[in-house]
mmCIF file of C-alpha atoms in Angstrom:
data_model
loop_
_atom_site.group_PDB
_atom_site.id
_atom_site.type_symbol
_atom_site.label_atom_id
_atom_site.label_comp_id
_atom_site.label_asym_id
_atom_site.label_seq_id
_atom_site.Cartn_x
_atom_site.Cartn_y
_atom_site.Cartn_z
ATOM 1 C CA MET A 1 140.978 76.091 90.524
ATOM 2 C CA MET A 2 143.916 75.801 92.873
ATOM 3 C CA THR A 3 145.916 78.881 93.690
ATOM 4 C CA THR A 4 149.473 78.373 92.456
ATOM 5 C CA LEU A 5 150.798 81.881 93.151
ATOM 6 C CA SER A 6 151.638 83.035 96.631
ATOM 7 C CA ILE A 7 148.852 85.603 96.925
ATOM 8 C CA GLN A 8 148.602 87.736 100.047
ATOM 9 C CA MET A 9 145.407 89.559 101.022
ATOM 10 C CA THR A 10 144.754 92.463 103.353
ATOM 11 C CA SER A 11 142.042 92.214 105.974
ATOM 12 C CA PRO A 12 138.620 93.200 104.677
ATOM 13 C CA ILE A 13 137.329 96.662 105.518
ATOM 14 C CA PRO A 14 133.731 97.822 105.159
ATOM 15 C CA CYS A 15 133.184 100.202 102.236
ATOM 16 C CA ASP A 16 130.475 102.815 102.389
ATOM 17 C CA ASP A 17 128.589 101.232 99.480
ATOM 18 C CA ALA A 18 127.384 97.905 100.978
ATOM 19 C CA ALA A 19 130.584 96.057 100.196
ATOM 20 C CA VAL A 20 133.787 94.880 101.788
ATOM 21 C CA CYS A 21 137.045 96.094 100.258
ATOM 22 C CA PHE A 22 140.456 94.443 100.316
ATOM 23 C CA SER A 23 143.687 94.294 98.361
ATOM 24 C CA ALA A 24 145.632 91.321 97.093
ATOM 25 C CA TYR A 25 149.307 91.088 96.152
ATOM 26 C CA ALA A 26 151.423 88.526 94.349
ATOM 27 C CA ALA A 27 154.968 88.674 93.049
ATOM 28 C CA GLY A 28 154.901 89.379 89.349
ATOM 29 C CA TRP A 29 151.644 91.303 89.298
ATOM 30 C CA GLY A 30 151.725 93.620 92.309
ATOM 31 C CA TYR A 31 148.678 94.934 94.116
ATOM 32 C CA ARG A 32 145.066 94.794 92.999
ATOM 33 C CA ALA A 33 142.177 96.430 94.872
ATOM 34 C CA PHE A 34 138.930 94.469 95.127
ATOM 35 C CA ARG A 35 135.347 95.091 96.171
ATOM 36 C CA LEU A 36 133.072 92.267 97.315
ATOM 37 C CA PRO A 37 129.406 93.289 97.679
ATOM 38 C CA TYR A 38 127.678 92.174 100.887
ATOM 39 C CA GLU A 39 125.028 90.484 98.743
ATOM 40 C CA VAL A 40 127.717 88.269 97.205
ATOM 41 C CA VAL A 41 129.259 87.531 100.621
ATOM 42 C CA CYS A 42 125.846 86.381 101.867
ATOM 43 C CA GLU A 43 124.876 84.486 98.705
ATOM 44 C CA ARG A 44 128.170 82.772 97.889
ATOM 45 C CA LEU A 45 130.187 82.725 101.121
ATOM 46 C CA GLY A 46 127.365 82.046 103.571
ATOM 47 C CA ALA A 47 127.177 85.193 105.714
ATOM 48 C CA GLY A 48 123.965 85.044 107.760
ATOM 49 C CA ASP A 49 123.396 88.791 107.443
ATOM 50 C CA THR A 50 125.305 91.960 106.618
ATOM 51 C CA SER A 51 126.633 92.631 110.114
ATOM 52 C CA GLU A 52 130.376 93.265 110.267
ATOM 53 C CA GLN A 53 130.867 90.093 112.329
ATOM 54 C CA GLN A 54 129.067 87.880 109.794
ATOM 55 C CA ILE A 55 130.829 89.484 106.829
ATOM 56 C CA ARG A 56 134.281 89.017 108.410
ATOM 57 C CA LEU A 57 133.505 85.419 109.385
ATOM 58 C CA ALA A 58 132.298 84.555 105.877
ATOM 59 C CA PHE A 59 135.308 86.323 104.332
ATOM 60 C CA GLN A 60 137.706 84.274 106.481
ATOM 61 C CA SER A 61 135.932 80.972 105.873
ATOM 62 C CA GLY A 62 135.755 81.682 102.129
ATOM 63 C CA LYS A 63 139.334 82.924 101.857
ATOM 64 C CA GLN A 64 140.482 80.151 99.492
ATOM 65 C CA ARG A 65 137.542 80.786 97.148
ATOM 66 C CA ILE A 66 138.364 84.502 97.185
ATOM 67 C CA LEU A 67 142.054 83.790 96.487
ATOM 68 C CA ASP A 68 141.087 81.558 93.569
ATOM 69 C CA ALA A 69 138.843 84.325 92.196
ATOM 70 C CA VAL A 70 141.436 87.103 92.464
ATOM 71 C CA GLU A 71 144.165 84.959 90.912
ATOM 72 C CA GLY A 72 142.411 85.295 87.567
ATOM 73 C CA TYR A 73 142.871 89.071 87.639
ATOM 74 C CA GLY A 74 146.592 89.008 88.347
ATOM 75 C CA MET A 75 148.005 89.051 84.853
ATOM 76 C CA SER A 76 145.328 91.236 83.265
ATOM 77 C CA SER A 77 145.808 94.923 82.566
ATOM 78 C CA TYR A 78 145.200 97.042 85.667
ATOM 79 C CA SER A 79 144.905 100.806 86.016
ATOM 80 C CA GLY A 80 144.234 101.110 89.741
ATOM 81 C CA GLU A 81 140.455 100.846 89.855
ATOM 82 C CA ARG A 82 138.724 98.672 92.440
ATOM 83 C CA ILE A 83 137.641 95.383 90.853
ATOM 84 C CA SER A 84 134.163 94.239 91.872
ATOM 85 C CA LEU A 85 133.910 90.458 92.283
ATOM 86 C CA SER A 86 130.686 88.968 90.951
ATOM 87 C CA PRO A 87 128.851 85.928 92.340
ATOM 88 C CA GLU A 88 130.042 83.944 89.320
ATOM 89 C CA ALA A 89 133.677 84.635 90.245
ATOM 90 C CA LEU A 90 133.228 82.740 93.495
#
């Protein structure tokens, strides 16, 4: 799936529950908060381990896949909760 919206993402930050958290924004649907478990970053985006360096590198190299995944959540109902991305989403 190609991203057709102009989606902007914040830099990933480590969460205290073995995940990286970030937000995405696009005109027309506003902000959405996302959670990407380290396990998914390793399994689907190729991080070698769960070190901050590996997670950030994999996040950057997999940015287009992440953008494609979050695009699907843009027009759905949203009440402010953090959306956890599954391996299937990527």
